[in-house]
Coordinates of C-alpha atoms in Angstrom, one line a residue:
M990 CA 69.3 113.1 134.7
G991 CA 67.2 112.0 131.3
Y992 CA 68.8 111.5 128.2
R993 CA 68.0 114.6 126.8
D994 CA 69.5 116.5 130.1
E995 CA 72.8 114.3 129.7
E996 CA 72.7 115.9 125.6
I997 CA 72.3 119.2 127.1
M998 CA 75.3 119.1 129.3
K999 CA 77.3 117.9 126.6
E1000 CA 76.2 120.6 124.1
R1001 CA 77.0 123.4 126.9
K1002 CA 80.4 121.6 127.4
S1003 CA 81.5 121.5 124.1
A1004 CA 80.3 125.1 123.0
A1005 CA 82.7 126.1 126.6
Q1006 CA 85.2 124.0 125.4
A1007 CA 85.1 125.7 122.0
Q1008 CA 85.0 129.3 123.2
M1009 CA 88.2 128.5 125.4
D1010 CA 89.8 126.8 122.3
A1011 CA 89.4 130.1 120.7
L1012 CA 90.2 132.4 123.3
D1013 CA 93.5 130.5 123.4
E1014 CA 94.0 130.7 119.8
E1015 CA 93.4 134.7 120.1
Q1016 CA 96.3 134.8 122.7
R1017 CA 98.5 132.6 120.8
E1018 CA 97.9 135.0 117.6
R1019 CA 99.0 137.8 120.1
E1020 CA 101.7 136.2 121.0
R1021 CA 102.7 135.9 117.6
Q1022 CA 102.8 139.5 116.9
E1023 CA 105.5 140.1 119.4
S1024 CA 108.8 141.0 118.7
I1025 CA 112.0 139.3 120.2
F1026 CA 113.0 143.3 120.0
D1027 CA 110.6 144.7 122.6
E1028 CA 111.3 144.6 126.3
F1029 CA 110.4 140.4 126.3
V1030 CA 107.9 138.0 124.3
H1031 CA 105.8 135.4 125.8
I1032 CA 106.6 131.7 124.9
E1033 CA 104.3 129.3 125.9
G1034 CA 103.2 131.6 128.5
R1035 CA 106.7 132.3 129.7
E1036 CA 108.1 136.0 129.6
V1037 CA 111.3 135.6 128.0
R1038 CA 113.7 138.7 127.6
F1039 CA 116.2 138.6 124.3
A1040 CA 119.7 140.3 124.0
R1041 CA 122.5 140.1 121.9
R1042 CA 125.1 137.7 122.0
P1043 CA 128.0 137.8 120.4
D1044 CA 129.6 134.2 119.5
E1045 CA 133.4 134.6 118.3
D1046 CA 134.0 131.1 116.9
A1047 CA 131.0 131.9 114.3
G1048 CA 132.2 135.5 113.8
I1049 CA 128.6 136.4 114.4
S1050 CA 126.2 138.0 117.0
L1051 CA 122.5 137.8 117.1
Y1052 CA 119.9 138.0 119.6
M1053 CA 118.9 134.8 121.9
P1054 CA 117.1 134.5 125.2
E1055 CA 119.2 136.4 127.9
S1056 CA 118.5 132.8 130.2
F1057 CA 120.3 130.9 127.5
E1058 CA 123.7 129.4 128.3
K1059 CA 126.5 128.0 126.2
L1060 CA 126.6 124.5 127.0
D1061 CA 129.6 123.1 128.3
D1062 CA 131.8 120.2 126.3
E1063 CA 130.4 117.1 128.2
T1064 CA 126.8 118.1 127.8
R1065 CA 127.0 119.2 124.6
R1066 CA 128.0 115.8 123.2
S1067 CA 125.2 114.3 125.1
F1068 CA 123.1 116.1 123.2
Y1069 CA 124.5 114.4 119.8
P1070 CA 125.7 110.9 121.0
F1071 CA 126.1 109.8 117.5
G1072 CA 129.2 112.5 116.9
N1073 CA 129.7 115.5 115.2
P1074 CA 128.5 118.4 117.8
P1075 CA 128.1 121.9 116.9
K1076 CA 130.9 124.1 118.4
S1077 CA 128.3 126.2 120.2
V1078 CA 125.1 125.3 121.8
Y1079 CA 122.9 127.4 123.6
A1080 CA 119.8 126.4 125.5
D1081 CA 118.5 127.0 129.2
F1082 CA 116.1 123.8 129.4
E1083 CA 113.0 125.5 129.7
T1084 CA 112.5 127.0 126.7
P1085 CA 111.3 125.0 124.2
F1086 CA 114.2 125.6 121.5
Q1087 CA 118.1 125.4 121.1
I1088 CA 120.4 127.8 118.7
T1089 CA 123.8 126.0 117.5
L1090 CA 126.4 127.7 115.3
N1091 CA 129.2 126.0 113.7
R1092 CA 131.7 127.6 111.9
T1093 CA 133.0 125.0 109.6
D1094 CA 136.2 124.1 107.5
S1095 CA 134.3 124.1 104.3
V1096 CA 135.6 127.1 102.1
V1097 CA 132.7 129.0 100.6
P1098 CA 132.6 132.6 99.6
D1099 CA 129.7 134.9 99.9
D1100 CA 128.7 134.6 96.3
G1101 CA 129.0 130.7 96.5
I1102 CA 126.2 130.6 99.2
P1103 CA 123.3 129.7 96.6
K1104 CA 125.2 126.7 95.2
F1105 CA 126.3 125.6 98.5
M1106 CA 122.4 125.9 99.8
K1107 CA 121.1 123.6 96.7
M1108 CA 123.9 120.9 97.2
S1109 CA 122.8 121.1 101.2
A1110 CA 119.5 120.4 100.6
K1111 CA 120.3 117.1 98.2
L1112 CA 122.5 115.9 101.4
L1113 CA 119.5 116.2 103.9
E1114 CA 117.4 114.5 101.4
N1115 CA 119.6 111.8 101.0
Y1116 CA 120.2 111.0 104.7
G1117 CA 117.0 108.8 105.1
P1118 CA 113.3 108.7 105.2
K1119 CA 113.6 110.8 108.7
S1120 CA 114.7 113.7 106.9
K1121 CA 112.7 116.3 105.0
V1122 CA 113.6 119.8 103.0
L1123 CA 110.5 122.3 103.7
A1124 CA 111.7 125.5 102.5
N1125 CA 115.4 126.5 100.8
G1126 CA 116.3 130.1 99.6
V1127 CA 118.9 132.9 100.1
V1128 CA 118.3 136.4 101.2
R1129 CA 120.5 139.8 101.0
L1130 CA 121.3 140.9 104.8
H1131 CA 124.0 143.5 105.4
D1132 CA 125.5 143.0 102.5
H1133 CA 125.6 139.2 102.9
N1134 CA 123.9 136.2 101.0
I1135 CA 122.2 134.0 104.1
G1136 CA 121.1 130.9 102.8
I1137 CA 118.0 129.8 104.9
M1138 CA 116.7 126.1 104.9
E1139 CA 113.8 124.5 106.7
A1140 CA 113.9 120.9 107.5
G1141 CA 111.8 118.6 109.3
T1142 CA 113.9 115.6 111.3
R1143 CA 112.9 112.8 113.8
A1144 CA 114.6 112.9 117.3
V1145 CA 114.2 110.0 119.9
D1146 CA 110.8 111.0 121.3
C1147 CA 109.6 114.1 118.9
N1148 CA 109.3 115.5 115.4
V1149 CA 111.5 118.6 115.4
H1150 CA 111.4 121.3 112.9
N1151 CA 114.7 123.0 111.5
V1152 CA 115.6 126.6 110.7
M1153 CA 118.9 126.5 109.5
F1154 CA 120.7 129.3 108.4
Y1155 CA 124.3 129.5 106.3
V1156 CA 126.8 132.5 106.4
S1157 CA 130.2 133.0 104.8
V1158 CA 132.6 134.3 107.4
G1159 CA 136.0 134.7 106.4
D1160 CA 135.3 132.6 103.4
R1161 CA 134.4 129.6 105.7
V1162 CA 130.6 128.1 105.8
M1163 CA 129.0 129.3 109.4
I1164 CA 126.2 127.1 109.7
G1165 CA 123.6 128.0 112.4
N1166 CA 120.1 126.1 113.6
I1167 CA 117.2 127.0 115.3
N1168 CA 115.4 123.4 116.5
F1169 CA 112.4 123.1 118.2
P1170 CA 109.8 120.3 118.3
T1171 CA 107.2 120.8 115.8
K1172 CA 104.2 121.0 117.7
Y1173 CA 105.3 124.9 118.6
S1174 CA 106.3 125.2 115.2
K1175 CA 103.5 128.1 114.6
R1176 CA 104.7 129.9 117.5
M1177 CA 108.2 129.5 117.2
M1178 CA 108.6 130.0 112.9
P1179 CA 108.3 134.1 113.8
I1180 CA 110.9 134.2 116.5
A1181 CA 113.2 132.1 114.2
K1182 CA 113.2 134.6 111.4
Q1183 CA 113.5 137.9 114.2
I1184 CA 116.6 135.9 115.5
I1185 CA 118.2 135.4 111.9
D1186 CA 117.1 139.3 110.8
S1187 CA 119.5 140.0 114.4
I1188 CA 122.4 139.1 112.5
N1189 CA 125.5 141.1 113.0
F1190 CA 129.2 140.3 111.3
L1191 CA 131.7 140.6 114.3
T1192 CA 134.4 143.2 113.0
E1193 CA 137.9 142.3 114.4
E1194 CA 137.4 144.6 117.3
E1195 CA 134.5 143.2 118.2
N1196 CA 136.3 139.5 118.0
N1197 CA 138.7 140.8 120.3
G1198 CA 135.7 141.9 123.0
D1199 CA 133.8 139.9 125.4
N1200 CA 131.1 137.4 125.5
N1201 CA 128.7 139.2 128.1
L1202 CA 125.0 139.8 126.9
S1203 CA 124.6 143.1 126.1
E1204 CA 121.5 145.5 124.1
S1205 CA 122.4 146.3 120.6

């Protein structure tokens, strides 16, 4: 094969790869238009079905994958070897994200959430060079203030994108976190926002119910 033939082959391979990349991007864009409130969504080529899950300790319910399990204490602590693990960690070890929920002892009423968000952002920025606040704001949902903060952090093996949400439940701050490797951000950000949009505050009657998955 002559030099010119090799160049032609390289050009054809490059054109074929570009076409495959374009098709992949089209597929990823279609996936980003899917909703967790549909029958299922695609995440990294897998069909993932979502349903509403109540968490009595957190005082809220929200949508998460049906395959997610609440990790036992030993597994939960192993995820956070330096201490202070969230009270609830949901994952399935196949879907590339997890959800944590932690109702704290910090007393903050609903109208104090905006101020609390500013303080939390400063604390996170001061945590170290591996932590960076990417976005910070407050939205209204079901007549409640919900603080939303995006932050980049560093894990042992990858960079992590955190979508944290802060709500006042019984005048105590409940902190949730939807976190995933940064490389999945384009796919996961629409899903994270939909999960936050799905938040409902449990009534006393719901708090006395069971913890089975159920459709809303």
